């Protein structure tokens, strides 16, 4: 699989999924019942390792993806995060113009269990199966942090924050970019061989009152490029997968 991500062609092509563990697996449901909350599930290495390995054992996929969540980064920089049954993730919303602080050492300590799970999984997989680490892209993390949750109004509070406090929003994206850089570097140092960046709400940028390409370039592509550059400076050759959901023909901006 690593050869394919570096531009080679293999027949048959390798197969993996962006999110491999989940409720479709009965063994996952049994495992999930052992943790009192979803975050504690993510932060318990033995559970995270087992959740990562379950789909590999069942389907012999060509790569494993560490079991975690994109919202561990906001949690690590001091925001309240919980996962409610039937609702999904709910965060403490940022007030208009509010920007959290970021400390790389605090983030490393807070997410130490995630990195331990990566190290254990890398050992368990052996040399034939690459391990993918991941993070949410800054724009998507900002959407969750400002709105507090995914609502039907397509993150109206985030778009209002951006319109009313553009300078502070730039700082917010900078803070999140630095936090994601720290998180993915820690994952690579723990044993991840590939990193995927999930910009799950990149499509919202098509609604912003700018030319589509400019909004995507400024708030989504630019921070992702900065993350990839920092990663490659420290770890040349580590592949980065970009997943900007819903951008359609603008996908070429990310290539």
Coordinates of N, CA and C in Angstrom, one line a residue:
X1 N 0.8 -1.2 0.0 CA 0.0 0.0 0.0 C 0.9 1.3 0.0
X2 N 2.0 1.3 0.7 CA 2.8 2.4 0.8 C 3.4 2.8 -0.6
X3 N 3.6 1.7 -1.4 CA 4.1 2.0 -2.8 C 3.0 2.7 -3.6
X4 N 1.8 2.3 -3.4 CA 0.7 2.9 -4.2 C 0.6 4.4 -3.8
X5 N 0.7 4.7 -2.5 CA 0.6 6.1 -2.1 C 1.8 6.9 -2.5
X6 N 2.9 6.3 -3.0 CA 4.0 7.0 -3.5 C 4.0 7.0 -5.0
X7 N 2.9 6.6 -5.6 CA 2.7 6.7 -7.1 C 2.9 5.4 -7.9
X8 N 3.2 4.3 -7.3 CA 3.3 3.0 -8.0 C 1.9 2.5 -8.3
X9 N 1.8 1.5 -9.2 CA 0.5 0.8 -9.5 C 0.7 -0.6 -9.1
X10 N -0.3 -1.2 -8.4 CA -0.3 -2.6 -8.0 C -1.5 -3.2 -8.5
X11 N -1.4 -4.5 -8.9 CA -2.6 -5.3 -9.3 C -2.6 -6.6 -8.4
X12 N -3.7 -6.8 -7.7 CA -4.8 -5.9 -7.5 C -4.5 -4.8 -6.6
X13 N -5.2 -3.7 -6.7 CA -4.9 -2.5 -5.8 C -5.2 -2.8 -4.4
X14 N -4.5 -2.2 -3.4 CA -4.8 -2.4 -2.0 C -6.1 -1.8 -1.6
X15 N -6.7 -2.4 -0.6 CA -8.1 -1.9 -0.2 C -8.0 -1.6 1.3
X16 N -8.5 -0.4 1.6 CA -8.7 0.0 3.0 C -9.9 1.0 3.0
X17 N -10.4 1.2 4.2 CA -11.5 2.1 4.4 C -11.1 3.3 5.3
X18 N -11.8 4.4 5.1 CA -11.4 5.6 6.0 C -11.7 5.4 7.4
X19 N -12.8 4.7 7.7 CA -13.1 4.4 9.1 C -13.5 2.9 9.2
X20 N -12.7 2.1 9.7 CA -12.8 0.6 9.6 C -13.6 0.0 10.7
X21 N -13.4 0.4 12.0 CA -14.1 -0.2 13.1 C -15.4 0.5 13.2
X22 N -16.4 -0.2 13.7 CA -17.7 0.4 13.9 C -18.8 -0.5 14.3
X23 N -20.0 0.0 14.4 CA -21.1 -0.8 14.9 C -21.6 -1.9 14.1
X24 N -21.1 -2.0 12.8 CA -21.5 -3.1 12.0 C -20.8 -4.4 12.4
X25 N -19.8 -4.3 13.3 CA -19.1 -5.5 13.8 C -19.6 -5.9 15.2
X26 N -20.1 -7.1 15.4 CA -20.6 -7.5 16.7 C -19.5 -7.4 17.7
X27 N -18.3 -7.8 17.3 CA -17.2 -7.7 18.3 C -16.9 -6.3 18.7
X28 N -17.1 -5.3 17.8 CA -16.9 -3.9 18.2 C -17.9 -3.5 19.2
X29 N -19.2 -3.9 19.0 CA -20.2 -3.5 20.0 C -20.0 -4.1 21.4
X30 N -19.5 -5.3 21.4 CA -19.1 -5.9 22.7 C -18.0 -5.1 23.4
X31 N -17.0 -4.7 22.6 CA -15.8 -3.9 23.1 C -16.3 -2.6 23.6
X32 N -17.1 -1.9 22.8 CA -17.6 -0.6 23.1 C -18.3 -0.6 24.5
X33 N -19.0 -1.7 24.8 CA -19.8 -1.7 26.0 C -18.9 -1.7 27.3
X34 N -17.6 -1.9 27.1 CA -16.7 -2.0 28.2 C -16.2 -0.6 28.6
X35 N -16.5 0.5 27.8 CA -16.1 1.8 28.2 C -17.3 2.7 28.5
X36 N -17.2 3.5 29.6 CA -18.4 4.3 30.0 C -18.7 5.4 29.0
X37 N -17.8 5.8 28.2 CA -18.0 6.9 27.3 C -17.1 6.7 26.1
X38 N -17.5 7.4 24.9 CA -16.7 7.2 23.7 C -15.3 7.7 23.9
X39 N -15.2 8.9 24.5 CA -13.8 9.4 24.7 C -13.0 8.5 25.5
X40 N -13.5 7.9 26.6 CA -12.7 7.0 27.4 C -12.4 5.8 26.6
X41 N -13.2 5.4 25.7 CA -12.9 4.3 24.7 C -11.7 4.7 23.9
X42 N -11.7 5.9 23.3 CA -10.6 6.4 22.5 C -9.3 6.5 23.3
X43 N -9.4 6.8 24.6 CA -8.3 7.1 25.5 C -7.8 5.8 26.3
X44 N -8.4 4.7 26.0 CA -7.9 3.4 26.7 C -7.2 2.6 25.7
X45 N -5.8 2.5 25.8 CA -5.0 1.9 24.7 C -5.4 0.5 24.3
X46 N -5.7 -0.4 25.4 CA -6.0 -1.7 25.0 C -7.3 -1.8 24.2
X47 N -8.3 -0.9 24.5 CA -9.5 -0.9 23.7 C -9.3 -0.4 22.3
X48 N -8.6 0.7 22.2 CA -8.3 1.3 20.9 C -7.5 0.4 20.0
X49 N -6.5 -0.3 20.6 CA -5.8 -1.3 19.8 C -6.7 -2.4 19.3
X50 N -7.5 -3.0 20.2 CA -8.4 -4.0 19.7 C -9.4 -3.6 18.7
X51 N -9.9 -2.4 18.8 CA -10.9 -1.8 17.8 C -10.2 -1.7 16.5
X52 N -8.9 -1.3 16.5 CA -8.2 -1.1 15.3 C -7.9 -2.4 14.6
X53 N -7.7 -3.5 15.4 CA -7.3 -4.8 14.8 C -8.5 -5.6 14.3
X54 N -9.7 -5.4 14.9 CA -10.8 -6.2 14.6 C -11.1 -6.3 13.1
X55 N -11.3 -5.2 12.4 CA -11.6 -5.3 11.0 C -10.4 -5.9 10.2
X56 N -9.2 -5.8 10.6 CA -8.0 -6.4 10.0 C -8.2 -7.9 10.1
X57 N -8.5 -8.4 11.3 CA -8.6 -9.8 11.4 C -9.8 -10.4 10.6
X58 N -10.9 -9.6 10.5 CA -12.1 -10.1 9.8 C -12.0 -10.0 8.3
X59 N -11.4 -9.0 7.8 CA -11.4 -8.7 6.4 C -10.0 -8.7 5.7
X60 N -9.0 -8.8 6.5 CA -7.6 -8.8 6.0 C -7.4 -7.6 5.0
X61 N -7.8 -6.4 5.5 CA -7.6 -5.2 4.7 C -6.1 -4.9 4.6
X62 N -5.7 -4.0 3.7 CA -4.3 -3.8 3.4 C -3.7 -2.8 4.2
X63 N -4.4 -2.1 5.1 CA -3.9 -1.1 6.0 C -4.8 -1.0 7.2
X64 N -4.3 -0.6 8.3 CA -5.1 -0.4 9.5 C -5.1 1.1 9.8
X65 N -6.2 1.6 10.4 CA -6.4 3.0 10.8 C -6.6 3.0 12.3
X66 N -5.8 3.7 12.9 CA -5.9 3.8 14.4 C -7.3 4.2 14.8
X67 N -7.8 3.6 15.8 CA -9.1 3.9 16.4 C -9.0 5.1 17.3
X68 N -9.6 6.2 16.8 CA -9.5 7.5 17.6 C -10.7 8.4 17.1
X69 N -10.5 9.7 17.3 CA -11.5 10.6 16.7 C -10.9 12.0 16.5
X70 N -11.4 12.7 15.5 CA -10.8 14.0 15.2 C -10.9 15.0 16.3
X71 N -11.9 14.8 17.2 CA -12.2 15.8 18.2 C -11.3 15.6 19.5
X72 N -10.4 14.7 19.5 CA -9.4 14.6 20.6 C -8.5 15.9 20.6
X73 N -8.3 16.5 19.4 CA -7.5 17.7 19.4 C -8.2 18.9 20.1
X74 N -9.4 19.3 19.8 CA -10.1 20.3 20.6 C -10.1 19.9 22.1
X75 N -10.3 18.7 22.4 CA -10.3 18.3 23.9 C -8.9 18.5 24.5
X76 N -7.9 18.2 23.7 CA -6.5 18.4 24.2 C -6.1 19.8 24.4
X77 N -6.8 20.7 23.8 CA -6.5 22.2 24.0 C -7.5 22.8 24.9
X78 N -8.2 22.0 25.7 CA -9.0 22.6 26.8 C -10.4 22.8 26.5
X79 N -11.0 22.3 25.4 CA -12.4 22.4 25.2 C -13.2 21.2 25.7
X80 N -14.4 21.4 26.3 CA -15.2 20.3 26.7 C -15.8 19.6 25.5
X81 N -15.7 18.3 25.5 CA -16.2 17.5 24.4 C -16.9 16.3 25.0
X82 N -18.1 16.0 24.5 CA -18.7 14.7 24.8 C -19.5 14.2 23.6
X83 N -19.8 12.9 23.7 CA -20.5 12.2 22.6 C -21.8 11.7 23.2
X84 N -22.9 12.3 22.7 CA -24.2 11.9 23.2 C -24.9 11.0 22.3
X85 N -25.5 9.9 22.9 CA -26.2 8.9 22.1 C -27.3 9.6 21.3
X86 N -27.4 9.3 20.0 CA -28.5 9.9 19.2 C -28.2 11.3 18.7
X87 N -27.2 11.9 19.3 CA -26.9 13.3 18.9 C -25.5 13.4 18.2
X88 N -24.5 12.7 18.7 CA -23.2 12.8 18.2 C -22.3 13.7 19.1
X89 N -21.2 14.3 18.5 CA -20.3 15.1 19.4 C -21.0 16.4 19.7
X90 N -20.8 16.8 21.0 CA -21.2 18.1 21.5 C -20.1 18.8 22.2
X91 N -19.7 20.0 21.8 CA -18.6 20.7 22.3 C -19.1 21.9 23.0
X92 N -18.2 22.5 23.9 CA -18.4 23.8 24.5 C -18.2 24.8 23.4
X93 N -19.2 25.5 23.0 CA -19.0 26.5 21.8 C -18.1 27.6 22.2
X94 N -17.3 28.0 21.3 CA -16.5 29.2 21.4 C -17.4 30.5 21.3
X95 N -17.2 31.4 22.2 CA -17.9 32.7 22.1 C -17.3 33.5 20.9
X96 N -18.1 34.4 20.4 CA -17.6 35.2 19.3 C -16.3 35.9 19.6
X97 N -15.3 35.6 18.7 CA -14.0 36.2 18.9 C -13.1 35.5 19.9
X98 N -13.6 34.4 20.6 CA -12.8 33.7 21.5 C -11.8 32.8 20.8
X99 N -10.6 32.7 21.2 CA -9.6 31.8 20.7 C -8.9 31.0 21.8
X100 N -8.9 29.7 21.7 CA -8.2 28.9 22.8 C -6.7 29.0 22.6
X101 N -6.0 28.7 23.7 CA -4.5 28.6 23.7 C -4.1 27.2 23.3
X102 N -2.8 27.1 22.9 CA -2.2 25.8 22.5 C -0.9 25.7 23.1
X103 N -0.6 24.5 23.7 CA 0.7 24.2 24.3 C 1.0 22.8 23.8
X104 N 2.1 22.6 23.1 CA 2.4 21.3 22.5 C 2.6 20.2 23.6
X105 N 3.2 20.6 24.7 CA 3.5 19.6 25.7 C 2.3 19.2 26.4
X106 N 1.3 20.1 26.7 CA 0.1 19.7 27.2 C -0.7 18.8 26.3
X107 N -0.7 19.1 25.0 CA -1.3 18.2 24.0 C -0.7 16.8 24.0
X108 N 0.6 16.8 24.1 CA 1.3 15.4 24.1 C 0.9 14.6 25.3
X109 N 0.9 15.3 26.5 CA 0.5 14.6 27.7 C -0.9 14.1 27.6
X110 N -1.8 15.0 27.2 CA -3.2 14.7 27.1 C -3.5 13.5 26.2
X111 N -2.8 13.4 25.1 CA -3.1 12.4 24.1 C -2.0 11.3 24.2
X112 N -1.4 11.2 25.3 CA -0.3 10.1 25.4 C -0.9 8.7 25.2
X113 N -2.2 8.5 25.6 CA -2.8 7.2 25.5 C -3.0 6.9 24.0
X114 N -3.3 7.9 23.2 CA -3.5 7.7 21.8 C -2.2 7.2 21.1
X115 N -1.1 7.9 21.5 CA 0.2 7.5 21.0 C 0.7 6.2 21.4
X116 N 0.3 5.8 22.7 CA 0.6 4.5 23.2 C -0.2 3.4 22.4
X117 N -1.4 3.7 22.0 CA -2.2 2.8 21.2 C -1.6 2.6 19.9
X118 N -1.1 3.7 19.3 CA -0.4 3.6 18.0 C 0.8 2.7 18.1
X119 N 1.6 2.9 19.1 CA 2.8 2.1 19.3 C 2.5 0.6 19.4
X120 N 1.5 0.3 20.2 CA 1.1 -1.1 20.4 C 0.5 -1.7 19.2
X121 N -0.3 -0.9 18.4 CA -0.8 -1.4 17.2 C 0.2 -1.7 16.2
X122 N 1.2 -0.8 16.1 CA 2.3 -1.0 15.1 C 3.0 -2.3 15.4
X123 N 3.2 -2.6 16.6 CA 3.9 -3.9 17.0 C 3.0 -5.1 16.6
X124 N 1.7 -4.9 16.9 CA 0.8 -6.1 16.7 C 0.6 -6.3 15.2
X125 N 0.7 -5.3 14.4 CA 0.4 -5.5 12.9 C 1.5 -6.3 12.2
X126 N 2.7 -6.1 12.7 CA 3.8 -6.7 11.9 C 4.2 -5.9 10.7
X127 N 5.2 -6.3 9.9 CA 5.7 -5.4 8.9 C 4.9 -5.3 7.6
X128 N 3.9 -6.2 7.4 CA 3.1 -6.2 6.2 C 2.0 -5.2 6.1
X129 N 1.5 -4.8 7.2 CA 0.3 -3.9 7.2 C 0.7 -2.5 7.7
X130 N 0.6 -1.5 6.9 CA 0.8 -0.1 7.3 C -0.2 0.4 8.3
X131 N 0.1 1.3 9.1 CA -0.8 1.9 10.1 C -1.0 3.4 9.7
X132 N -2.3 3.8 9.5 CA -2.6 5.1 9.2 C -3.0 5.9 10.5
X133 N -2.4 7.0 10.7 CA -2.9 8.0 11.7 C -3.7 9.0 11.0
X134 N -4.4 9.8 11.8 CA -5.2 10.8 11.2 C -5.5 12.0 12.2
X135 N -6.0 13.1 11.6 CA -6.5 14.2 12.3 C -7.5 15.0 11.6
X136 N -8.3 15.7 12.3 CA -9.2 16.6 11.6 C -8.5 17.8 11.1
X137 N -8.9 18.3 9.9 CA -8.3 19.5 9.3 C -8.7 20.8 10.1
X138 N -8.0 21.8 10.2 CA -8.3 23.0 11.0 C -9.7 23.6 10.7
X139 N -10.1 23.7 9.5 CA -11.4 24.2 9.2 C -12.5 23.4 9.8
X140 N -12.5 22.1 9.7 CA -13.5 21.3 10.2 C -13.5 21.3 11.8
X141 N -12.3 21.3 12.4 CA -12.3 21.4 13.8 C -12.9 22.8 14.3
X142 N -12.6 23.8 13.5 CA -13.1 25.1 13.9 C -14.7 25.1 13.8
X143 N -15.2 24.5 12.8 CA -16.7 24.4 12.7 C -17.3 23.7 14.0
X144 N -16.7 22.6 14.4 CA -17.3 22.0 15.6 C -17.1 22.9 16.8
X145 N -15.9 23.5 16.9 CA -15.6 24.3 18.1 C -16.5 25.6 18.2
X146 N -16.8 26.2 17.1 CA -17.6 27.4 17.2 C -19.1 27.1 17.3
X147 N -19.6 26.1 16.6 CA -21.0 25.8 16.6 C -21.3 24.9 17.8
X148 N -20.4 24.1 18.2 CA -20.6 23.2 19.4 C -21.1 21.8 18.9
X149 N -21.8 21.7 17.8 CA -22.2 20.5 17.2 C -22.6 20.7 15.8
X150 N -22.8 19.5 15.1 CA -23.2 19.6 13.7 C -24.7 19.8 13.6
X151 N -25.2 21.0 13.3 CA -26.6 21.4 13.2 C -27.0 21.4 11.7
X152 N -28.3 21.5 11.5 CA -28.8 21.5 10.2 C -28.6 22.9 9.5
X153 N -28.2 23.9 10.2 CA -28.0 25.2 9.6 C -26.6 25.4 8.9
X154 N -25.9 24.2 8.7 CA -24.6 24.3 8.0 C -23.6 25.2 8.7
X155 N -23.5 25.0 10.0 CA -22.5 25.8 10.8 C -22.7 27.3 10.7
X156 N -23.9 27.8 10.9 CA -24.2 29.2 10.8 C -23.3 30.0 11.8
X157 N -23.1 29.5 13.0 CA -22.3 30.3 14.0 C -20.9 30.4 13.5
X158 N -20.4 29.4 12.9 CA -19.0 29.5 12.4 C -18.9 30.5 11.2
X159 N -19.9 30.5 10.4 CA -19.8 31.5 9.3 C -20.0 32.9 9.8
X160 N -20.8 33.1 10.9 CA -21.0 34.4 11.5 C -19.8 34.8 12.2
X161 N -19.1 33.9 12.9 CA -17.8 34.2 13.6 C -16.8 34.7 12.5
X162 N -16.7 34.0 11.4 CA -15.8 34.4 10.4 C -16.1 35.7 9.8
X163 N -17.4 36.1 9.6 CA -17.7 37.3 9.0 C -17.5 38.5 10.0
X164 N -17.8 38.3 11.3 CA -17.7 39.3 12.3 C -16.4 39.5 13.0
X165 N -15.6 38.4 13.0 CA -14.3 38.4 13.7 C -13.2 37.8 12.8
X166 N -13.0 38.3 11.6 CA -12.0 37.7 10.7 C -10.6 37.5 11.2
X167 N -10.1 38.5 11.9 CA -8.8 38.5 12.5 C -8.6 37.4 13.5
X168 N -9.7 37.3 14.4 CA -9.6 36.2 15.4 C -9.8 34.9 14.8
X169 N -10.5 34.8 13.7 CA -10.7 33.5 13.0 C -9.4 33.0 12.4
X170 N -8.6 34.0 11.9 CA -7.3 33.6 11.4 C -6.4 33.1 12.5
X171 N -6.5 33.7 13.7 CA -5.7 33.2 14.8 C -6.2 31.8 15.2
X172 N -7.5 31.6 15.2 CA -8.1 30.3 15.6 C -7.6 29.2 14.6
X173 N -7.6 29.5 13.3 CA -7.1 28.5 12.3 C -5.6 28.3 12.5
X174 N -4.8 29.3 12.9 CA -3.4 29.1 13.2 C -3.2 28.2 14.4
X175 N -3.9 28.5 15.4 CA -3.8 27.6 16.6 C -4.1 26.2 16.3
X176 N -5.2 25.9 15.6 CA -5.6 24.6 15.2 C -4.6 23.9 14.3
X177 N -4.0 24.7 13.4 CA -3.0 24.2 12.5 C -1.8 23.7 13.3
X178 N -1.3 24.5 14.2 CA -0.2 24.1 15.0 C -0.5 22.9 15.9
X179 N -1.7 22.8 16.4 CA -2.1 21.7 17.2 C -2.2 20.4 16.4
X180 N -2.7 20.5 15.1 CA -2.8 19.3 14.3 C -1.3 18.9 13.9
X181 N -0.5 19.9 13.6 CA 0.9 19.5 13.3 C 1.5 18.7 14.4
X182 N 1.4 19.2 15.6 CA 1.9 18.5 16.8 C 1.3 17.1 16.9
X183 N 0.0 17.0 16.7 CA -0.6 15.7 16.8 C -0.2 14.7 15.8
X184 N -0.1 15.1 14.5 CA 0.3 14.1 13.5 C 1.8 13.8 13.6
X185 N 2.6 14.7 14.0 CA 4.0 14.4 14.3 C 4.2 13.4 15.4
X186 N 3.4 13.6 16.5 CA 3.5 12.6 17.6 C 3.0 11.3 17.1
X187 N 2.0 11.2 16.2 CA 1.5 9.9 15.7 C 2.6 9.2 14.9
X188 N 3.3 10.0 14.0 CA 4.3 9.4 13.2 C 5.4 8.9 14.1
X189 N 5.8 9.6 15.1 CA 6.9 9.2 16.0 C 6.5 8.0 16.8
X190 N 5.2 7.8 17.0 CA 4.7 6.6 17.8 C 4.6 5.4 16.9
X191 N 4.6 5.6 15.5 CA 4.6 4.4 14.6 C 3.7 4.5 13.4
X192 N 2.9 5.6 13.3 CA 2.0 5.7 12.1 C 2.9 6.0 10.9
X193 N 2.6 5.3 9.8 CA 3.4 5.4 8.6 C 2.7 6.3 7.5
X194 N 1.5 6.7 7.7 CA 0.7 7.5 6.8 C -0.2 8.4 7.6
X195 N -0.5 9.5 7.1 CA -1.4 10.4 7.9 C -2.6 10.9 6.9
X196 N -3.8 10.8 7.4 CA -4.9 11.3 6.7 C -5.5 12.5 7.4
X197 N -5.8 13.6 6.6 CA -6.4 14.8 7.1 C -7.9 14.9 6.7
X198 N -8.8 14.9 7.6 CA -10.2 14.9 7.3 C -10.8 16.3 7.4
X199 N -11.0 16.9 6.2 CA -11.8 18.1 6.2 C -13.2 17.8 5.9
X200 N -13.9 17.3 6.9 CA -15.2 16.7 6.6 C -16.3 17.8 6.2
X201 N -16.0 19.1 6.6 CA -17.0 20.1 6.3 C -16.4 21.2 5.3
X202 N -15.5 20.7 4.5 CA -14.9 21.6 3.5 C -16.0 22.2 2.6
X203 N -17.0 21.4 2.3 CA -18.1 21.9 1.4 C -18.8 23.1 1.9
X204 N -18.8 23.4 3.2 CA -19.4 24.6 3.7 C -18.7 25.8 3.1
X205 N -17.4 25.7 2.8 CA -16.7 26.9 2.2 C -17.2 27.3 0.9
X206 N -18.0 26.4 0.2 CA -18.6 26.8 -1.1 C -19.7 27.8 -0.9
X207 N -20.2 27.9 0.4 CA -21.3 28.9 0.7 C -20.7 30.2 1.2
X208 N -19.4 30.3 1.5 CA -18.8 31.5 2.0 C -18.8 32.6 0.9
X209 N -19.0 33.8 1.3 CA -19.1 35.0 0.4 C -17.7 35.4 -0.2
X210 N -17.1 34.4 -0.8 CA -15.8 34.6 -1.6 C -15.9 33.8 -2.8
X211 N -15.0 34.0 -3.8 CA -15.0 33.0 -4.9 C -14.7 31.7 -4.3
X212 N -15.3 30.6 -4.8 CA -15.2 29.3 -4.2 C -13.7 28.9 -4.0
X213 N -12.9 29.0 -5.1 CA -11.6 28.6 -5.0 C -10.8 29.4 -3.9
X214 N -11.1 30.7 -3.8 CA -10.4 31.5 -2.8 C -10.7 31.0 -1.4
X215 N -12.0 30.8 -1.1 CA -12.4 30.3 0.2 C -11.8 29.0 0.6
X216 N -11.8 28.0 -0.4 CA -11.2 26.7 -0.2 C -9.7 26.9 0.0
X217 N -9.1 27.6 -0.8 CA -7.7 27.8 -0.8 C -7.2 28.4 0.6
X218 N -8.0 29.4 1.0 CA -7.6 30.1 2.2 C -7.8 29.3 3.5
X219 N -9.0 28.7 3.6 CA -9.4 28.1 4.9 C -9.2 26.6 5.0
X220 N -9.0 26.0 3.8 CA -8.9 24.5 3.8 C -7.6 24.1 3.2
X221 N -7.3 24.5 2.0 CA -6.1 24.0 1.3 C -4.8 24.5 2.0
X222 N -4.8 25.8 2.3 CA -3.6 26.5 2.9 C -3.2 25.8 4.2
X223 N -4.1 25.6 5.2 CA -3.7 25.0 6.4 C -3.3 23.5 6.2
X224 N -3.9 22.8 5.3 CA -3.5 21.4 5.0 C -2.1 21.4 4.4
X225 N -1.8 22.3 3.5 CA -0.5 22.4 2.9 C 0.6 22.7 4.0
X226 N 0.2 23.6 4.9 CA 1.1 23.9 6.0 C 1.4 22.7 6.9
X227 N 0.4 21.9 7.2 CA 0.6 20.7 8.0 C 1.5 19.7 7.2
X228 N 1.2 19.5 5.9 CA 2.0 18.6 5.1 C 3.4 19.0 5.0
X229 N 3.6 20.3 4.8 CA 5.0 20.8 4.8 C 5.8 20.6 6.1
X230 N 5.1 20.8 7.2 CA 5.8 20.6 8.5 C 6.1 19.1 8.7
X231 N 5.1 18.3 8.3 CA 5.3 16.8 8.4 C 6.5 16.4 7.6
X232 N 6.5 16.8 6.3 CA 7.6 16.4 5.4 C 8.9 16.9 5.8
X233 N 9.0 18.1 6.4 CA 10.2 18.6 6.9 C 10.9 17.7 7.9
X234 N 10.0 17.1 8.8 CA 10.5 16.2 9.9 C 10.6 14.8 9.4
X235 N 9.7 14.4 8.5 CA 9.6 13.0 8.1 C 9.4 12.9 6.6
X236 N 10.5 13.2 5.8 CA 10.3 13.2 4.4 C 9.8 11.8 3.9
X237 N 8.9 11.9 3.0 CA 8.4 10.6 2.4 C 7.2 10.0 3.0
X238 N 6.8 10.5 4.2 CA 5.5 10.0 4.8 C 4.3 10.5 4.0
X239 N 3.5 9.6 3.5 CA 2.4 10.0 2.6 C 1.3 10.8 3.5
X240 N 0.7 11.8 2.8 CA -0.4 12.5 3.4 C -1.6 12.3 2.5
X241 N -2.7 11.9 3.1 CA -4.0 11.7 2.3 C -4.9 12.9 2.7
X242 N -5.4 13.7 1.8 CA -6.3 14.7 2.0 C -7.7 14.3 1.7
X243 N -8.7 14.5 2.6 CA -10.1 14.2 2.4 C -10.9 15.4 2.6
X244 N -11.1 16.3 1.6 CA -12.0 17.4 1.7 C -13.4 17.0 1.2
X245 N -14.2 16.7 2.1 CA -15.5 16.1 1.7 C -16.4 17.2 1.0
X246 N -17.0 16.7 -0.2 CA -18.0 17.5 -0.8 C -17.6 18.7 -1.7
X247 N -16.3 18.7 -2.0 CA -15.8 19.9 -2.8 C -15.9 19.7 -4.3
X248 N -16.3 18.5 -4.7 CA -16.5 18.3 -6.1 C -15.3 18.6 -7.0
X249 N -15.6 19.5 -8.0 CA -14.6 19.8 -9.0 C -13.4 20.5 -8.5
X250 N -13.5 21.0 -7.2 CA -12.4 21.8 -6.6 C -11.4 20.8 -6.0
X251 N -11.6 19.5 -6.1 CA -10.7 18.5 -5.5 C -9.3 18.7 -6.0
X252 N -9.1 19.2 -7.3 CA -7.8 19.4 -7.8 C -7.0 20.3 -7.0
X253 N -7.6 21.3 -6.3 CA -6.8 22.2 -5.5 C -6.0 21.5 -4.4
X254 N -6.4 20.3 -4.0 CA -5.7 19.6 -2.9 C -4.6 18.6 -3.5
X255 N -4.7 18.3 -4.8 CA -3.7 17.4 -5.3 C -2.3 18.0 -5.3

